[in-house]
mmCIF file of C-alpha atoms in Angstrom:
data_model
loop_
_atom_site.group_PDB
_atom_site.id
_atom_site.type_symbol
_atom_site.label_atom_id
_atom_site.label_comp_id
_atom_site.label_asym_id
_atom_site.label_seq_id
_atom_site.Cartn_x
_atom_site.Cartn_y
_atom_site.Cartn_z
ATOM 1 C CA MET A 1277 46.951 39.563 -26.880
ATOM 2 C CA PRO A 1278 43.399 39.657 -25.414
ATOM 3 C CA ASN A 1279 40.550 41.150 -27.452
ATOM 4 C CA GLU A 1280 42.966 43.034 -29.725
ATOM 5 C CA LYS A 1281 40.297 43.438 -32.418
ATOM 6 C CA LYS A 1282 37.702 45.115 -30.251
ATOM 7 C CA ASP A 1283 36.532 48.399 -31.665
ATOM 8 C CA SER A 1284 36.750 51.429 -29.336
ATOM 9 C CA ASP A 1285 33.695 52.877 -31.079
ATOM 10 C CA ASN A 1286 31.534 50.317 -29.254
ATOM 11 C CA MET A 1287 31.906 52.134 -25.972
ATOM 12 C CA ASN A 1288 28.211 52.943 -25.788
ATOM 13 C CA SER A 1289 27.117 49.369 -26.373
ATOM 14 C CA LEU A 1290 25.254 47.181 -23.930
ATOM 15 C CA LYS A 1291 28.447 45.247 -23.324
ATOM 16 C CA THR A 1292 30.191 48.368 -22.071
ATOM 17 C CA ASN A 1293 27.197 49.206 -19.902
ATOM 18 C CA ASN A 1294 27.446 45.761 -18.326
ATOM 19 C CA THR A 1295 31.158 46.338 -17.766
ATOM 20 C CA LEU A 1296 30.401 49.470 -15.769
ATOM 21 C CA HIS A 1297 28.227 47.355 -13.494
ATOM 22 C CA ASP A 1298 31.177 45.016 -12.908
ATOM 23 C CA PHE A 1299 33.547 47.920 -12.392
ATOM 24 C CA PHE A 1300 31.423 49.359 -9.608
ATOM 25 C CA GLN A 1301 30.501 45.982 -8.110
ATOM 26 C CA ASP A 1302 33.612 45.785 -5.920
ATOM 27 C CA ILE A 1303 32.590 49.011 -4.200
ATOM 28 C CA GLN A 1304 29.047 47.887 -3.462
ATOM 29 C CA ASN A 1305 29.807 46.013 -0.249
ATOM 30 C CA PHE A 1306 31.032 49.216 1.302
ATOM 31 C CA ASP A 1307 27.463 50.485 1.220
ATOM 32 C CA LYS A 1308 27.128 48.768 4.591
ATOM 33 C CA LEU A 1309 28.315 52.122 5.833
ATOM 34 C CA ASN A 1310 24.580 52.854 5.968
ATOM 35 C CA ILE A 1311 24.573 56.197 4.197
ATOM 36 C CA LYS A 1312 22.025 58.508 5.760
ATOM 37 C CA GLU A 1313 21.427 62.118 4.997
ATOM 38 C CA ILE A 1314 23.424 64.211 7.454
ATOM 39 C CA GLU A 1315 21.266 66.651 9.319
ATOM 40 C CA PRO A 1316 22.197 70.358 9.059
ATOM 41 C CA THR A 1317 23.990 71.768 12.052
ATOM 42 C CA THR A 1318 21.917 74.950 11.979
ATOM 43 C CA LYS A 1319 18.205 75.500 11.456
ATOM 44 C CA ASN A 1320 18.730 78.012 8.677
ATOM 45 C CA ILE A 1321 21.375 76.127 6.732
ATOM 46 C CA ASN A 1322 20.209 77.452 3.350
ATOM 47 C CA GLU A 1323 21.261 80.939 4.402
ATOM 48 C CA TYR A 1324 24.846 79.740 4.483
ATOM 49 C CA VAL A 1325 24.922 77.700 1.274
ATOM 50 C CA PHE A 1326 25.776 79.864 -1.710
ATOM 51 C CA GLU A 1327 26.333 78.848 -5.306
ATOM 52 C CA GLY A 1328 29.954 79.932 -5.098
ATOM 53 C CA ASP A 1329 30.477 77.787 -2.015
ATOM 54 C CA LEU A 1330 29.024 74.743 -3.750
ATOM 55 C CA ASN A 1331 31.167 75.275 -6.841
ATOM 56 C CA ILE A 1332 34.195 75.252 -4.563
ATOM 57 C CA ILE A 1333 32.968 72.136 -2.771
ATOM 58 C CA ILE A 1334 32.466 70.296 -6.087
ATOM 59 C CA ASP A 1335 35.977 71.123 -7.253
ATOM 60 C CA GLU A 1336 37.477 70.186 -3.890
ATOM 61 C CA LEU A 1337 35.684 66.844 -3.931
ATOM 62 C CA ILE A 1338 37.032 66.064 -7.404
ATOM 63 C CA ASN A 1339 40.524 67.063 -6.278
ATOM 64 C CA LEU A 1340 40.163 64.795 -3.252
ATOM 65 C CA ILE A 1341 39.110 61.826 -5.391
ATOM 66 C CA LEU A 1342 41.916 62.436 -7.909
ATOM 67 C CA LYS A 1343 44.534 62.852 -5.174
ATOM 68 C CA GLU A 1344 43.568 59.602 -3.504
ATOM 69 C CA MET A 1345 43.370 57.740 -6.816
ATOM 70 C CA ASN A 1346 46.929 58.867 -7.522
ATOM 71 C CA GLU A 1347 47.982 57.715 -4.068
ATOM 72 C CA GLY A 1348 46.521 54.292 -4.829
ATOM 73 C CA LYS A 1349 43.825 54.459 -2.161
ATOM 74 C CA SER A 1350 41.084 51.835 -2.331
ATOM 75 C CA LYS A 1351 37.678 52.764 -3.729
ATOM 76 C CA GLU A 1352 36.130 52.005 -0.342
ATOM 77 C CA LEU A 1353 38.453 54.381 1.489
ATOM 78 C CA ILE A 1354 37.955 57.138 -1.091
ATOM 79 C CA LYS A 1355 34.203 56.806 -0.714
ATOM 80 C CA LYS A 1356 34.489 57.044 3.059
ATOM 81 C CA HIS A 1357 36.511 60.251 2.751
ATOM 82 C CA VAL A 1358 34.043 61.729 0.249
ATOM 83 C CA LEU A 1359 31.160 61.134 2.649
ATOM 84 C CA SER A 1360 33.124 62.593 5.528
ATOM 85 C CA TYR A 1361 34.029 65.695 3.517
ATOM 86 C CA ILE A 1362 30.399 66.337 2.540
ATOM 87 C CA GLY A 1363 29.254 65.837 6.124
ATOM 88 C CA ASN A 1364 31.691 68.457 7.368
ATOM 89 C CA LYS A 1365 30.523 71.172 4.980
ATOM 90 C CA MET A 1366 27.178 72.122 6.607
ATOM 91 C CA ILE A 1367 25.184 70.753 3.674
ATOM 92 C CA THR A 1368 22.983 67.687 3.434
ATOM 93 C CA PHE A 1369 23.388 64.969 0.840
ATOM 94 C CA LYS A 1370 19.995 65.955 -0.578
ATOM 95 C CA GLN A 1371 21.057 69.590 -0.989
ATOM 96 C CA LEU A 1372 24.165 68.496 -2.849
ATOM 97 C CA TYR A 1373 22.138 66.192 -5.082
ATOM 98 C CA ASN A 1374 19.583 68.882 -5.933
ATOM 99 C CA TRP A 1375 22.243 71.444 -6.716
ATOM 100 C CA LEU A 1376 24.121 69.043 -9.010
ATOM 101 C CA LEU A 1377 20.861 68.070 -10.703
ATOM 102 C CA ASN A 1378 20.364 71.688 -11.767
ATOM 103 C CA ASN A 1379 24.007 72.590 -12.424
ATOM 104 C CA GLN A 1380 25.425 70.127 -14.947
ATOM 105 C CA CYS A 1381 27.629 72.738 -16.555
ATOM 106 C CA THR A 1382 31.177 71.472 -15.884
ATOM 107 C CA SER A 1383 32.861 68.093 -16.265
ATOM 108 C CA ASN A 1384 33.461 68.049 -12.501
ATOM 109 C CA SER A 1385 29.782 68.504 -11.675
ATOM 110 C CA ILE A 1386 28.791 65.921 -14.299
ATOM 111 C CA TYR A 1387 31.210 63.322 -12.930
ATOM 112 C CA LEU A 1388 30.292 63.962 -9.304
ATOM 113 C CA PHE A 1389 26.583 63.711 -10.121
ATOM 114 C CA GLY A 1390 27.312 60.281 -11.581
ATOM 115 C CA TYR A 1391 29.323 59.343 -8.504
ATOM 116 C CA ILE A 1392 26.544 60.176 -6.059
ATOM 117 C CA ASN A 1393 23.924 58.571 -8.318
ATOM 118 C CA TYR A 1394 25.795 55.299 -8.190
ATOM 119 C CA HIS A 1395 26.271 55.398 -4.420
ATOM 120 C CA GLY A 1396 22.774 56.632 -3.673
ATOM 121 C CA ILE A 1397 23.971 59.779 -1.913
ATOM 122 C CA GLY A 1398 20.901 61.980 -1.528
ATOM 123 C CA THR A 1399 18.955 59.797 -3.976
ATOM 124 C CA ASN A 1400 18.353 56.182 -4.960
ATOM 125 C CA SER A 1401 21.262 54.362 -6.572
ATOM 126 C CA ASN A 1402 21.156 54.411 -10.383
ATOM 127 C CA GLU A 1403 24.043 52.594 -12.056
ATOM 128 C CA GLN A 1404 22.917 53.297 -15.624
ATOM 129 C CA LYS A 1405 22.760 57.015 -15.006
ATOM 130 C CA ALA A 1406 26.132 56.807 -13.241
ATOM 131 C CA PHE A 1407 27.729 55.231 -16.303
ATOM 132 C CA GLU A 1408 26.235 57.737 -18.723
ATOM 133 C CA LEU A 1409 27.453 60.668 -16.633
ATOM 134 C CA CYS A 1410 30.921 59.180 -16.144
ATOM 135 C CA GLN A 1411 31.248 58.601 -19.874
ATOM 136 C CA LYS A 1412 30.060 62.131 -20.652
ATOM 137 C CA ALA A 1413 32.584 63.627 -18.229
ATOM 138 C CA ALA A 1414 35.342 61.448 -19.709
ATOM 139 C CA GLU A 1415 34.517 62.715 -23.194
ATOM 140 C CA LEU A 1416 34.898 66.243 -21.796
ATOM 141 C CA GLU A 1417 38.478 65.329 -20.795
ATOM 142 C CA ASN A 1418 37.767 64.978 -17.081
ATOM 143 C CA ILE A 1419 40.774 63.108 -15.687
ATOM 144 C CA VAL A 1420 38.949 61.393 -12.811
ATOM 145 C CA ALA A 1421 36.234 60.125 -15.175
ATOM 146 C CA GLN A 1422 38.856 58.898 -17.643
ATOM 147 C CA ILE A 1423 40.652 56.999 -14.870
ATOM 148 C CA ASP A 1424 37.357 55.354 -13.914
ATOM 149 C CA ILE A 1425 36.608 54.397 -17.517
ATOM 150 C CA THR A 1426 40.137 53.001 -17.890
ATOM 151 C CA ASN A 1427 39.828 50.937 -14.724
ATOM 152 C CA MET A 1428 36.488 49.637 -15.921
ATOM 153 C CA HIS A 1429 37.973 48.262 -19.136
ATOM 154 C CA ILE A 1430 41.207 46.942 -17.593
ATOM 155 C CA TYR A 1431 39.855 45.306 -14.464
ATOM 156 C CA GLY A 1432 36.239 44.548 -15.371
ATOM 157 C CA LYS A 1433 34.924 41.048 -16.024
ATOM 158 C CA SER A 1434 36.816 39.260 -18.783
ATOM 159 C CA GLY A 1435 35.009 39.425 -22.114
ATOM 160 C CA ASP A 1436 33.363 42.774 -21.426
ATOM 161 C CA ASN A 1437 36.516 44.852 -21.686
ATOM 162 C CA ASN A 1438 37.555 47.226 -24.446
ATOM 163 C CA TYR A 1439 41.320 46.737 -24.231
ATOM 164 C CA ASN A 1440 42.160 49.060 -27.105
ATOM 165 C CA LEU A 1441 40.356 51.910 -25.362
ATOM 166 C CA ALA A 1442 41.968 50.982 -22.026
ATOM 167 C CA PHE A 1443 45.445 51.206 -23.557
ATOM 168 C CA LYS A 1444 44.661 54.439 -25.409
ATOM 169 C CA LEU A 1445 43.380 56.161 -22.275
ATOM 170 C CA SER A 1446 46.203 54.755 -20.130
ATOM 171 C CA LYS A 1447 48.793 56.117 -22.542
ATOM 172 C CA LYS A 1448 47.179 59.559 -22.416
ATOM 173 C CA LEU A 1449 46.768 59.566 -18.631
ATOM 174 C CA ALA A 1450 50.328 58.357 -18.044
ATOM 175 C CA GLU A 1451 51.467 61.800 -19.162
ATOM 176 C CA GLU A 1452 49.288 63.427 -16.508
ATOM 177 C CA CYS A 1453 49.104 61.337 -13.344
ATOM 178 C CA ALA A 1454 50.521 58.460 -11.289
ATOM 179 C CA SER A 1455 47.352 56.389 -11.671
ATOM 180 C CA GLY A 1456 47.711 56.581 -15.453
ATOM 181 C CA MET A 1457 51.353 55.473 -15.232
ATOM 182 C CA LYS A 1458 50.399 52.501 -13.081
ATOM 183 C CA ASN A 1459 47.626 51.465 -15.473
ATOM 184 C CA LEU A 1460 49.846 51.815 -18.528
ATOM 185 C CA GLY A 1461 52.476 49.676 -16.813
ATOM 186 C CA TYR A 1462 49.821 47.018 -16.239
ATOM 187 C CA CYS A 1463 48.807 47.171 -19.909
ATOM 188 C CA TYR A 1464 52.401 46.507 -20.951
ATOM 189 C CA GLU A 1465 52.862 43.762 -18.342
ATOM 190 C CA LYS A 1466 49.726 41.848 -19.343
ATOM 191 C CA GLY A 1467 49.496 42.770 -23.036
ATOM 192 C CA ILE A 1468 46.280 44.777 -22.686
ATOM 193 C CA GLY A 1469 45.664 46.587 -25.974
ATOM 194 C CA THR A 1470 49.357 46.280 -26.868
ATOM 195 C CA ASP A 1471 52.234 43.808 -27.008
ATOM 196 C CA ILE A 1472 53.719 42.607 -23.715
ATOM 197 C CA ASN A 1473 56.766 44.668 -22.795
ATOM 198 C CA GLU A 1474 57.997 43.869 -19.301
ATOM 199 C CA GLN A 1475 60.775 46.446 -19.408
ATOM 200 C CA LYS A 1476 58.290 49.258 -20.096
ATOM 201 C CA ALA A 1477 56.000 47.880 -17.401
ATOM 202 C CA PHE A 1478 58.840 47.968 -14.876
ATOM 203 C CA GLU A 1479 59.810 51.529 -15.832
ATOM 204 C CA LEU A 1480 56.229 52.796 -15.549
ATOM 205 C CA TYR A 1481 55.682 51.112 -12.191
ATOM 206 C CA GLN A 1482 58.891 52.770 -11.025
ATOM 207 C CA LYS A 1483 57.648 56.194 -12.125
ATOM 208 C CA SER A 1484 54.297 55.629 -10.463
ATOM 209 C CA ALA A 1485 56.002 54.429 -7.282
ATOM 210 C CA ASP A 1486 58.276 57.474 -7.248
ATOM 211 C CA LEU A 1487 55.114 59.610 -7.176
ATOM 212 C CA GLY A 1488 53.834 57.721 -4.126
ATOM 213 C CA ASN A 1489 51.194 55.485 -5.735
ATOM 214 C CA SER A 1490 50.856 52.511 -3.380
ATOM 215 C CA ILE A 1491 49.610 50.216 -6.175
ATOM 216 C CA GLY A 1492 52.568 51.219 -8.320
ATOM 217 C CA ILE A 1493 54.872 50.470 -5.373
ATOM 218 C CA LYS A 1494 53.191 47.088 -4.836
ATOM 219 C CA ASN A 1495 53.413 46.256 -8.564
ATOM 220 C CA LEU A 1496 57.075 47.263 -8.597
ATOM 221 C CA GLY A 1497 57.642 44.912 -5.680
ATOM 222 C CA GLN A 1498 55.981 42.157 -7.702
ATOM 223 C CA CYS A 1499 58.390 42.871 -10.562
ATOM 224 C CA TYR A 1500 61.348 42.315 -8.242
ATOM 225 C CA TYR A 1501 59.721 39.262 -6.691
ATOM 226 C CA GLU A 1502 59.030 37.557 -10.023
ATOM 227 C CA GLY A 1503 61.796 39.080 -12.155
ATOM 228 C CA ILE A 1504 59.475 41.086 -14.415
ATOM 229 C CA GLY A 1505 61.548 43.554 -16.429
ATOM 230 C CA THR A 1506 64.379 43.286 -13.908
ATOM 231 C CA ASP A 1507 66.444 40.737 -11.997
ATOM 232 C CA THR A 1508 64.750 38.813 -9.190
ATOM 233 C CA ASP A 1509 65.453 40.436 -5.822
ATOM 234 C CA LYS A 1510 63.207 39.243 -3.008
ATOM 235 C CA GLN A 1511 64.788 41.528 -0.456
ATOM 236 C CA LYS A 1512 63.942 44.521 -2.654
ATOM 237 C CA ALA A 1513 60.450 43.085 -3.195
ATOM 238 C CA PHE A 1514 59.973 42.810 0.570
ATOM 239 C CA GLU A 1515 61.066 46.429 1.090
ATOM 240 C CA LEU A 1516 58.589 47.662 -1.525
ATOM 241 C CA TYR A 1517 55.756 45.518 -0.182
ATOM 242 C CA GLN A 1518 56.524 46.899 3.256
ATOM 243 C CA LYS A 1519 56.343 50.455 1.972
ATOM 244 C CA ALA A 1520 53.040 49.868 0.174
ATOM 245 C CA ALA A 1521 51.654 47.956 3.172
ATOM 246 C CA ASN A 1522 52.448 50.879 5.458
ATOM 247 C CA LEU A 1523 50.508 53.096 3.047
ATOM 248 C CA GLY A 1524 47.488 50.843 3.547
ATOM 249 C CA ASN A 1525 47.585 48.735 0.371
ATOM 250 C CA ASP A 1526 45.666 45.548 1.197
ATOM 251 C CA THR A 1527 47.361 43.371 -1.428
ATOM 252 C CA ALA A 1528 50.822 44.432 -0.296
ATOM 253 C CA GLN A 1529 49.807 43.680 3.287
ATOM 254 C CA TYR A 1530 48.792 40.205 2.178
ATOM 255 C CA ASN A 1531 52.013 39.704 0.201
ATOM 256 C CA ILE A 1532 54.216 40.701 3.111
ATOM 257 C CA ALA A 1533 52.261 38.369 5.391
ATOM 258 C CA ILE A 1534 52.935 35.491 2.976
ATOM 259 C CA MET A 1535 56.650 36.257 3.048
ATOM 260 C CA TYR A 1536 56.670 36.296 6.851
ATOM 261 C CA GLU A 1537 54.635 33.093 7.088
ATOM 262 C CA TYR A 1538 56.993 31.069 4.897
ATOM 263 C CA GLY A 1539 60.260 32.920 5.511
ATOM 264 C CA ASN A 1540 60.465 33.794 1.844
ATOM 265 C CA GLY A 1541 62.956 36.639 1.387
ATOM 266 C CA VAL A 1542 62.707 37.520 5.080
ATOM 267 C CA LYS A 1543 63.113 35.706 8.413
ATOM 268 C CA LYS A 1544 60.064 33.578 9.205
ATOM 269 C CA ASP A 1545 57.839 35.274 11.787
ATOM 270 C CA ILE A 1546 54.316 33.916 12.353
ATOM 271 C CA ASN A 1547 53.359 36.805 14.635
ATOM 272 C CA GLN A 1548 54.226 39.294 11.904
ATOM 273 C CA ALA A 1549 52.361 37.158 9.373
ATOM 274 C CA ILE A 1550 49.249 37.224 11.563
ATOM 275 C CA TYR A 1551 49.623 40.987 12.073
ATOM 276 C CA TRP A 1552 49.705 41.723 8.338
ATOM 277 C CA TYR A 1553 47.004 39.192 7.435
ATOM 278 C CA LYS A 1554 44.822 40.933 10.003
ATOM 279 C CA LYS A 1555 45.573 44.356 8.501
ATOM 280 C CA SER A 1556 44.654 43.098 5.044
ATOM 281 C CA ALA A 1557 41.566 41.236 6.281
ATOM 282 C CA GLU A 1558 40.297 44.418 7.960
ATOM 283 C CA GLN A 1559 40.047 45.859 4.437
ATOM 284 C CA GLU A 1560 37.896 42.897 3.354
ATOM 285 C CA TYR A 1561 40.688 41.157 1.417
ATOM 286 C CA GLN A 1562 39.194 37.673 1.234
ATOM 287 C CA CYS A 1563 42.416 35.680 0.809
ATOM 288 C CA ALA A 1564 43.800 37.378 3.919
ATOM 289 C CA LYS A 1565 40.663 36.452 5.878
ATOM 290 C CA ILE A 1566 41.097 32.786 4.954
ATOM 291 C CA LYS A 1567 44.803 32.732 5.835
ATOM 292 C CA LEU A 1568 44.239 34.601 9.099
ATOM 293 C CA LYS A 1569 41.537 32.184 10.213
ATOM 294 C CA LYS A 1570 43.804 29.219 9.483
ATOM 295 C CA LEU A 1571 46.810 30.647 11.321
ATOM 296 C CA LEU A 1572 44.799 31.655 14.357
ATOM 297 C CA VAL A 1573 43.540 28.073 14.656
ATOM 298 C CA GLU A 1574 47.020 26.590 14.241
ATOM 299 C CA PHE A 1575 48.802 28.994 16.553
#
C-alpha cells in the first residue's frame, strides 16, 4: 500500500505545495486559449454590476464547476465553460478579479479567487496563491475545493501524494457527490490510503456511473474488461466505453478505438477506430494522437 505512513498533518508542507503544481500542470496547455479580458458590451457597464449580481455569479460559477466535475468533464472543458460564462455576464475578467479580491467572505469566493489566480484570469497567474486559497476553501468545507485537493493527492506525481488524506476526503465526498464516489472507488481499486478491495471499487464505480459521471462509467467499463470486482465481460465493457465516449470522455474514446482496431469484444472496424482515435486526439490525448497518425499512414 503506497505511502501508508504519510501524515495528513503535513498538508501545508513544501511537498504538498509542489504537488499542487503537478495537479494543475495538466491544465496548463489549455492556456493556449489566449485568455484576454472581454470588453464590456456597454460604455457604462459599472452601472449594471451590483454586489448582489456578483454574489449570484460567484455561486453560479461554483455550481457550474461542481456540476461538470460530477459529470466527469475534463478540466480543459470546464475551464472553457467558465470563461464563456464570465464573458456572457457583461463583466470583464478584471472586474471579477477586483471584486473577489475585496470580498473573500465565503468559501465559494475564496475558491474562485484561487481558480482565477491560477489561470491568470484578470491578473497574472499565481500558483502558490491558488493553492493557499484552494486549501483554505477546502478547510471551510467547500466541496469543489475538497474535490480539487483530493485529485491533487490521488493523481499528482508519485512521491508527492498524501494518500491518507486522499482516502479520508474521498470517503467523505462519496457521501455527497458522484466525483467523490469515483475517487473512492479508485482508492479501493489501487490501494490508495486503504487496502485494495476490488468489490468495493466496482460498487462505487457503479454508483458513480448511475449518477452520470463519465469517468465512473469508463472505470466501470474497465472493471468489466479486466474482471475487477466482477466477471470479465468485454461486450459489457464495450457498451460502457461507448456510453462514456459519447459523453466526451477522451480515455473511453481511446479505449473503444482500440477495441475496434483489433476486433477485441466487437467486430473489427478500422474506420470506426480512426473515428474514435480522432475524437480522443482532438482532446489532446497523446496516445490517441500517436495511434491515429499510424493508422492514417497505413490506411
